[in-house]
Coordinates of C-alpha atoms in Angstrom, one line a residue:
M1125 CA -61.2 3.8 24.2
I1126 CA -57.4 3.5 24.2
E1127 CA -57.1 4.6 20.5
E1128 CA -58.8 7.9 21.3
K1129 CA -56.5 8.5 24.3
L1130 CA -53.3 7.5 22.4
L1131 CA -54.2 9.6 19.3
L1132 CA -54.8 12.6 21.6
Q1133 CA -51.4 12.0 23.2
A1134 CA -49.8 11.7 19.8
L1135 CA -51.0 15.2 19.1
L1136 CA -49.7 16.3 22.5
I1137 CA -46.2 15.1 21.8
L1138 CA -46.2 16.9 18.4
A1139 CA -47.5 20.2 19.8
P1140 CA -44.2 21.2 21.6
V1141 CA -42.2 20.7 18.4
L1142 CA -44.6 22.7 16.3
L1143 CA -44.7 25.5 19.0
F1144 CA -40.9 25.6 19.1
S1145 CA -40.8 25.9 15.3
L1146 CA -43.0 29.1 15.6
L1147 CA -40.5 30.9 17.8
P1148 CA -38.4 33.7 16.3
E1149 CA -35.7 32.6 13.8
N1150 CA -32.8 33.3 16.2
R1151 CA -34.1 30.8 18.8
R1152 CA -32.0 27.9 17.9
L1153 CA -32.5 24.5 19.6
E1154 CA -29.0 24.4 21.1
N1155 CA -29.3 27.9 22.6
N1156 CA -32.8 27.4 24.0
S1157 CA -32.8 23.9 25.3
L1158 CA -34.6 24.9 28.5
I1159 CA -37.5 26.3 26.6
F1160 CA -37.6 23.1 24.6
G1161 CA -37.5 21.1 27.9
I1162 CA -40.4 23.2 29.3
F1163 CA -42.5 22.5 26.2
Q1164 CA -41.7 18.8 26.3
G1165 CA -42.4 18.8 30.1
G1166 CA -45.9 20.2 29.4
A1167 CA -46.5 17.4 26.9
A1168 CA -45.3 14.8 29.3
F1169 CA -47.6 16.2 32.1
L1170 CA -50.6 16.0 29.8
C1171 CA -49.8 12.5 28.6
V1172 CA -49.7 11.3 32.3
V1173 CA -52.9 13.1 33.2
F1174 CA -54.8 11.7 30.2
S1175 CA -53.3 8.2 30.4
Y1176 CA -55.4 5.1 29.7
Q1177 CA -55.9 2.6 32.5
F1178 CA -55.7 -1.0 31.4
E1179 CA -55.4 -4.0 33.8
G1180 CA -54.2 -1.7 36.7
F1181 CA -51.5 0.0 34.6
H1182 CA -51.4 3.5 33.2
W1183 CA -50.6 3.4 29.5
D1184 CA -49.5 6.7 27.9
L1185 CA -46.7 8.3 25.8
R1186 CA -45.0 10.1 28.6
F1187 CA -41.5 8.8 27.7
V1188 CA -41.6 10.1 24.2
P1189 CA -41.2 13.8 25.3
F1190 CA -38.5 12.7 27.7
V1191 CA -36.4 10.9 25.1
L1192 CA -36.8 13.8 22.7
A1193 CA -35.9 16.3 25.3
L1194 CA -32.8 14.6 26.5
L1195 CA -31.4 13.6 23.1
Y1196 CA -32.2 16.8 21.3
G1197 CA -32.3 19.4 24.2
G1198 CA -29.6 18.0 26.5
P1199 CA -29.4 17.1 30.2
G1200 CA -31.1 20.3 31.3
A1201 CA -34.2 19.7 29.2
G1202 CA -34.2 16.0 30.1
L1203 CA -34.1 16.8 33.8
I1204 CA -37.2 19.1 33.5
V1205 CA -39.2 16.4 31.7
F1206 CA -38.1 13.7 34.1
S1207 CA -39.0 15.7 37.1
V1208 CA -42.5 16.5 35.7
I1209 CA -43.1 12.8 35.0
L1210 CA -42.1 11.6 38.5
I1211 CA -44.0 14.4 40.3
T1212 CA -47.2 13.9 38.2
R1213 CA -47.1 10.1 38.4
T1214 CA -46.5 10.2 42.2
F1215 CA -49.4 12.6 42.6
I1216 CA -51.8 10.4 40.6
G1217 CA -50.6 7.4 42.7
G1218 CA -52.0 3.9 42.3
E1219 CA -50.7 0.4 43.1
A1220 CA -48.4 0.3 40.0
V1221 CA -46.7 3.6 40.7
I1222 CA -43.4 1.9 41.8
Y1223 CA -43.2 0.1 38.5
S1224 CA -43.5 3.4 36.7
Y1225 CA -40.4 4.6 38.6
F1226 CA -38.4 1.6 37.4
T1227 CA -39.4 2.3 33.8
S1228 CA -38.5 5.9 34.2
I1229 CA -35.0 5.1 35.5
A1230 CA -34.5 2.5 32.7
T1231 CA -35.4 5.1 30.1
V1232 CA -33.0 7.7 31.7
V1233 CA -30.2 5.2 31.6
F1234 CA -30.8 4.5 27.9
A1235 CA -31.0 8.2 26.9
I1236 CA -27.9 9.2 28.9
F1237 CA -25.9 6.3 27.4
W1238 CA -26.6 7.5 23.9
Y1239 CA -26.7 11.2 24.5
K1240 CA -22.9 11.9 24.0
K1241 CA -22.8 9.9 20.8
F1242 CA -26.1 11.2 19.5
W1243 CA -24.9 14.3 17.6
A1244 CA -22.1 12.3 15.9
Y1245 CA -24.7 10.5 13.8
T1246 CA -26.5 11.6 10.6
P1247 CA -30.1 13.0 10.9
S1248 CA -31.6 9.7 9.7
K1249 CA -29.7 7.7 12.2
R1250 CA -30.6 10.2 15.0
I1251 CA -34.3 9.6 14.1
K1252 CA -33.8 5.8 14.3
L1253 CA -32.0 6.2 17.7
A1254 CA -35.0 8.2 19.0
I1255 CA -37.3 5.5 17.8
L1256 CA -35.0 2.9 19.5
G1257 CA -35.4 4.8 22.8
S1258 CA -39.2 4.6 22.5
V1259 CA -39.0 0.9 21.7
W1260 CA -36.7 0.4 24.8
S1261 CA -39.2 2.2 27.1
I1262 CA -42.2 0.2 25.6
S1263 CA -40.3 -3.0 26.2
F1264 CA -39.4 -2.1 29.7
S1265 CA -43.0 -1.0 30.4
F1266 CA -44.3 -4.3 29.2
G1267 CA -41.7 -6.1 31.4
M1268 CA -42.9 -4.1 34.4
F1269 CA -46.5 -4.9 33.5
A1270 CA -45.7 -8.6 33.3
T1271 CA -43.9 -8.4 36.7
F1272 CA -46.9 -6.5 38.2
R1273 CA -49.4 -9.1 37.0
T1274 CA -47.2 -12.1 38.1
L1275 CA -46.8 -10.7 41.7
A1276 CA -50.6 -10.0 41.8
G1277 CA -51.2 -13.7 40.9
K1278 CA -52.5 -12.9 37.5
P1279 CA -49.9 -14.1 35.0
L1280 CA -50.0 -13.1 31.4
N1281 CA -51.8 -15.2 28.9
K1282 CA -51.7 -15.2 25.1
D1283 CA -54.9 -13.2 24.6
L1284 CA -53.5 -10.4 26.9
I1285 CA -50.1 -10.3 25.2
L1286 CA -51.7 -10.0 21.8
S1287 CA -54.3 -7.6 23.0
P1288 CA -55.2 -4.9 20.4
D1289 CA -54.8 -2.2 23.2
I1290 CA -51.2 -3.2 23.9
I1291 CA -50.3 -3.5 20.2
L1292 CA -51.9 -0.1 19.4
F1293 CA -49.9 1.4 22.3
G1294 CA -46.6 0.2 20.8
V1295 CA -47.5 1.2 17.3
I1296 CA -48.6 4.8 18.1
S1297 CA -45.6 5.3 20.4
I1298 CA -43.1 4.4 17.7
V1299 CA -44.9 6.3 14.9
G1300 CA -45.3 9.3 17.2
I1301 CA -41.7 9.6 18.2
G1302 CA -40.5 9.0 14.7
F1303 CA -42.7 11.8 13.3
A1304 CA -41.7 14.2 16.1
A1305 CA -38.0 13.5 15.6
R1306 CA -38.4 14.0 11.9
L1307 CA -40.0 17.5 12.6
I1308 CA -37.2 18.4 14.9
E1309 CA -34.6 17.4 12.3
E1310 CA -36.5 19.6 9.8
I1311 CA -36.2 22.6 12.2
I1312 CA -32.5 22.0 12.6
E1313 CA -31.9 21.7 8.9
R1314 CA -33.9 24.9 8.3
E1315 CA -31.7 26.8 10.7
K1316 CA -28.6 25.4 9.0
M1317 CA -29.8 26.4 5.6
R1318 CA -30.7 29.9 6.8
D1319 CA -27.2 30.3 8.3
D1320 CA -25.6 29.0 5.0
I1321 CA -27.7 31.5 3.0
L1322 CA -26.8 34.4 5.2
R1323 CA -23.1 33.4 5.1
S1324 CA -23.2 32.9 1.4
E1325 CA -24.7 36.4 0.9
K1326 CA -22.1 38.0 3.1
L1327 CA -19.2 36.2 1.3
N1328 CA -20.5 37.2 -2.1
T1329 CA -20.8 40.9 -1.0
M1330 CA -17.4 40.8 0.6
G1331 CA -16.0 39.0 -2.5
E1332 CA -17.2 41.7 -4.8
L1333 CA -15.7 44.4 -2.6
A1334 CA -12.5 42.5 -2.3
A1335 CA -12.1 42.0 -6.0
S1336 CA -12.8 45.7 -6.7
F1337 CA -10.3 46.8 -4.0
A1338 CA -7.6 44.4 -5.2
H1339 CA -7.8 45.4 -8.8
E1340 CA -7.7 49.1 -8.0
V1341 CA -4.7 48.8 -5.7
R1342 CA -2.7 46.3 -7.7
N1343 CA -2.1 48.6 -10.7
P1344 CA -0.4 51.4 -8.9
L1345 CA 1.5 48.8 -6.7
T1346 CA 2.9 47.2 -9.8
V1347 CA 4.3 50.6 -11.0
V1348 CA 5.8 51.2 -7.6
K1349 CA 7.4 47.8 -7.5
G1350 CA 8.9 48.3 -11.0
F1351 CA 10.6 51.6 -10.1
M1352 CA 11.8 50.2 -6.8
Q1353 CA 13.4 47.2 -8.6
L1354 CA 15.2 49.7 -11.0
M1355 CA 16.5 51.7 -8.0
H1356 CA 17.5 48.5 -6.2
Q1357 CA 19.8 47.5 -9.0
N1358 CA 21.7 50.8 -8.9
E1359 CA 21.9 51.4 -5.2
T1360 CA 24.5 50.2 -2.7
G1361 CA 25.0 50.4 1.1
K1362 CA 22.1 51.2 3.4
N1363 CA 19.8 52.3 0.6
H1364 CA 20.2 48.9 -1.0
E1365 CA 19.3 47.3 2.3
Y1366 CA 16.2 49.5 2.7
L1367 CA 15.1 48.9 -0.8
T1368 CA 15.4 45.1 -0.3
L1369 CA 13.2 45.3 2.7
A1370 CA 10.7 47.6 0.9
L1371 CA 10.5 45.2 -2.1
S1372 CA 9.9 42.3 0.4
E1373 CA 6.9 44.2 1.9
V1374 CA 5.6 45.1 -1.6
G1375 CA 5.8 41.4 -2.4
R1376 CA 3.8 40.6 0.8
A1377 CA 1.2 43.2 -0.2
E1378 CA 0.9 41.5 -3.6
M1379 CA 0.3 38.2 -1.9
I1380 CA -2.5 39.7 0.2
L1381 CA -4.1 41.2 -2.9
S1382 CA -3.9 37.8 -4.6
D1383 CA -5.6 36.2 -1.6
Y1384 CA -8.4 38.8 -1.9
L1385 CA -8.8 38.0 -5.6
N1386 CA -8.8 34.3 -4.9
F1387 CA -11.4 34.8 -2.2
A1388 CA -13.6 36.8 -4.5
K1389 CA -13.5 34.1 -7.3
P1390 CA -11.0 31.2 -7.2
Q1391 CA -9.4 30.8 -10.5
F1392 CA -8.9 27.3 -11.8
H1393 CA -6.4 27.7 -14.5
K1394 CA -5.3 24.2 -15.3
I1395 CA -7.9 21.5 -14.8
E1396 CA -6.4 18.0 -14.6
E1397 CA -6.7 14.7 -12.8
C1398 CA -5.1 15.2 -9.4
S1399 CA -4.3 12.5 -6.9
Y1400 CA -5.2 13.3 -3.3
N1401 CA -2.5 10.9 -2.1
E1402 CA 0.3 12.7 -4.1
A1403 CA -1.0 16.2 -3.2
L1404 CA -1.1 15.4 0.5
S1405 CA 2.4 13.7 0.4
E1406 CA 3.8 16.9 -1.2
I1407 CA 2.1 19.1 1.4
I1408 CA 3.4 17.1 4.3
A1409 CA 6.9 17.3 2.8
L1410 CA 6.5 21.0 2.2
L1411 CA 5.4 21.8 5.8
N1412 CA 8.0 19.5 7.5
P1413 CA 10.4 22.4 8.1
L1414 CA 7.7 24.6 9.6
A1415 CA 6.5 21.8 11.9
A1416 CA 10.1 20.9 13.0
K1417 CA 10.9 24.5 13.6
G1418 CA 8.1 24.8 16.2
G1419 CA 8.9 21.4 17.8
V1420 CA 5.6 19.9 16.4
A1421 CA 5.3 16.3 15.1
L1422 CA 3.6 16.2 11.7
E1423 CA 2.1 12.8 10.8
G1424 CA 0.4 11.6 7.6
S1425 CA -1.8 8.5 7.2
L1426 CA -2.9 8.1 3.6
S1427 CA -5.3 5.6 2.1
K1428 CA -3.9 2.7 0.1
E1429 CA -6.4 3.6 -2.6
H1430 CA -5.4 6.2 -5.2
L1431 CA -8.2 8.8 -4.8
Q1432 CA -8.4 11.4 -7.6
I1433 CA -10.2 14.6 -8.4
E1434 CA -10.4 16.6 -11.6
T1435 CA -9.5 20.1 -10.6
D1436 CA -6.7 22.7 -10.4
R1437 CA -3.9 21.0 -8.5
N1438 CA -2.3 24.2 -7.3
Q1439 CA -5.6 25.5 -5.9
L1440 CA -6.2 22.2 -4.1
K1441 CA -2.8 22.3 -2.5
Q1442 CA -3.2 25.9 -1.5
A1443 CA -6.4 25.2 0.3
I1444 CA -5.0 22.3 2.3
V1445 CA -1.7 24.0 3.0
N1446 CA -3.5 26.8 4.7
L1447 CA -5.5 24.4 6.9
V1448 CA -2.5 22.3 7.8
K1449 CA -0.4 25.4 8.5
N1450 CA -3.1 26.7 10.8
A1451 CA -3.0 23.5 12.7
I1452 CA 0.7 23.6 13.1
E1453 CA 0.7 27.2 14.3
A1454 CA -2.1 26.5 16.8
T1455 CA -0.1 23.6 18.4
Q1456 CA 2.5 24.1 21.1
E1457 CA 5.9 22.6 21.2
G1458 CA 5.8 18.9 21.7
G1459 CA 2.3 18.7 20.1
L1460 CA 1.1 16.6 17.2
V1461 CA -0.6 17.4 13.9
S1462 CA -2.0 14.5 11.9
V1463 CA -3.3 14.4 8.3
R1464 CA -5.4 11.5 7.4
L1465 CA -6.9 10.4 4.0
Y1466 CA -9.5 7.7 3.4
S1467 CA -12.7 7.2 1.4
K1468 CA -16.2 6.9 2.7
E1469 CA -19.5 6.7 0.9
G1470 CA -18.1 7.7 -2.4
Q1471 CA -16.2 10.7 -1.1
A1472 CA -12.6 11.4 -0.1
V1473 CA -12.3 12.3 3.6
I1474 CA -9.3 14.4 4.7
E1475 CA -9.0 14.9 8.4
I1476 CA -6.5 17.5 9.8
T1477 CA -6.2 17.0 13.6
D1478 CA -4.1 18.9 16.1
N1479 CA -3.8 18.7 19.9
G1480 CA -3.2 22.5 20.3
R1481 CA -5.1 25.2 22.2
G1482 CA -8.5 24.5 20.6
M1483 CA -11.3 27.0 20.3
T1484 CA -14.4 28.0 22.2
K1485 CA -17.9 27.5 20.6
E1486 CA -18.0 31.3 19.9
Q1487 CA -14.7 31.2 18.1
L1488 CA -15.7 28.0 16.2
S1489 CA -18.9 29.6 15.0
R1490 CA -16.9 32.5 13.4
I1491 CA -14.4 30.3 11.5
G1492 CA -14.5 31.2 7.8
T1493 CA -15.7 34.8 8.5
L1494 CA -13.7 37.3 6.6
F1495 CA -11.0 39.2 8.7
Y1496 CA -11.6 36.9 11.7
T1497 CA -8.6 35.0 13.0
T1498 CA -7.5 33.5 16.3
K1499 CA -3.8 34.3 15.6
E1500 CA -2.0 37.3 17.1
R1501 CA -0.9 38.3 13.6
G1502 CA -3.1 37.5 10.6
T1503 CA -5.9 38.7 8.4
G1504 CA -8.1 35.6 8.4
L1505 CA -7.9 35.5 4.6
G1506 CA -6.1 32.2 4.4
T1507 CA -9.0 30.2 6.0
C1508 CA -11.6 32.1 4.0
V1509 CA -9.8 31.4 0.7
S1510 CA -9.3 27.7 1.6
L1511 CA -13.0 27.2 2.4
R1512 CA -14.0 29.1 -0.7
I1513 CA -11.8 26.9 -2.9
I1514 CA -13.1 23.7 -1.3
N1515 CA -16.6 24.9 -1.8
E1516 CA -15.9 25.7 -5.5
M1517 CA -14.5 22.2 -5.9
G1518 CA -17.8 20.7 -4.6
G1519 CA -16.4 19.8 -1.2
R1520 CA -17.5 20.7 2.3
A1521 CA -15.5 21.5 5.5
F1522 CA -16.5 20.8 9.1
Y1523 CA -14.8 22.0 12.2
S1524 CA -14.9 20.5 15.7
S1525 CA -12.8 21.8 18.6
E1526 CA -12.5 21.7 22.3
L1527 CA -10.6 24.2 24.3
E1528 CA -7.1 23.1 25.4
K1529 CA -7.6 19.7 23.7
G1530 CA -7.3 20.6 20.0
T1531 CA -9.2 21.0 16.7
K1532 CA -10.2 18.7 13.9
V1533 CA -11.0 19.9 10.3
T1534 CA -12.9 17.3 8.2
L1535 CA -13.0 17.8 4.4
L1536 CA -15.5 15.8 2.4
M1537 CA -14.3 16.0 -1.2
P1538 CA -15.6 14.5 -4.4
I1539 CA -13.9 11.6 -6.1
T1540 CA -13.7 11.4 -9.9
K1541 CA -11.6 8.3 -10.0
K1542 CA -10.5 5.6 -7.6
G1543 CA -7.8 3.1 -8.2
C1544 CA -6.2 0.5 -6.0
S1545 CA -2.5 1.0 -5.2
H1546 CA 0.0 -1.8 -5.0
Q1547 CA 1.4 -0.3 -1.9
T1548 CA 0.1 -0.6 1.6
Q1549 CA -1.3 2.3 3.5
T1550 CA 1.1 5.2 3.5
V1551 CA 2.2 6.5 6.8
L1552 CA 4.4 9.6 6.9
K1553 CA 5.9 10.8 10.2
V1554 CA 8.2 13.7 11.1
A1555 CA 10.2 13.5 14.4
K1556 CA 10.0 16.5 16.7

């Protein structure tokens, strides 16, 4: 019976996902795509071996593991499964084997076309796309079946088209891939949550240490600064020059201590309605000289809607200033930094994009780690403080980067009030 064969294969396509989830916690999907491909290849092999023969055709779920392997595991995993399917199906043989090759190639074309766009979608849309891949392979399989029957002089009839066996094949294929894709998304989400928890624990520990350190050092530093200011007023000549420099460095030390305290616990002193549009306009104007000094073009594109948040205006500006400043400093002369503001799904989206030197995957994974920086001079505190402030405001930050092509920081921030402006979309540009 076909239902028994297909239900067995449904379990076979779920088995690799469950086995992969039992691997050690550090075996992430993106770092172990070949293992994922081998598991899915085993499932595809068993699906072909235990296929159901109906009207001269082999009906099975072999393309479900292939779609999952290529979309979630990448080209390497997809190639493993594709090779297993072709070799196994060729070994089994039969008069319809050539039609199986055409279906395999059509499924490959579909999966490759969507692969590069796949990870840009939300988890729910990725699941729908995996289901669409299964629907595509089912449709093409049915088309090949119709061609096979026609060339054999046995055209399709209504009873055959509406055959319970064919309908059951389609239903189990779609349900199977949907359930398997959902399990994979759960594994990915679990790994992300684990990383977030570990990072949060590290940040809290470092924050407590930073706060303790900053408080202990600030008190004697204040005394030193006070006496130096008194000496500075009464000194002339070289001593005056030296004291000026020393006071400047003491001031810099105080700023670093303030960053430590802000990292430990951002202080929102004055909560008020703050316009994202106005804050970003002020930031762009503030950083104009820095961008012009480095020969970098700074461009702003702000939404025509007035998007507002209830928070500390100065803290919001500090967080975004750090991120825009990082983008400017990472961009070579003649480059471009753009700041974009728009609303999406009830959130304010702030995109800071540069076409600078970019970052490797390893560097990208360490962004936001205390004391880590890609600059030649820097403590890494600025980015940590910014991300901490954004998190305290209920926002989220996402980084994407490609080496030698640039970096994009996307901030998803809450909106407490939205109003329509009488002006058109604001575009601010600074010439190089």
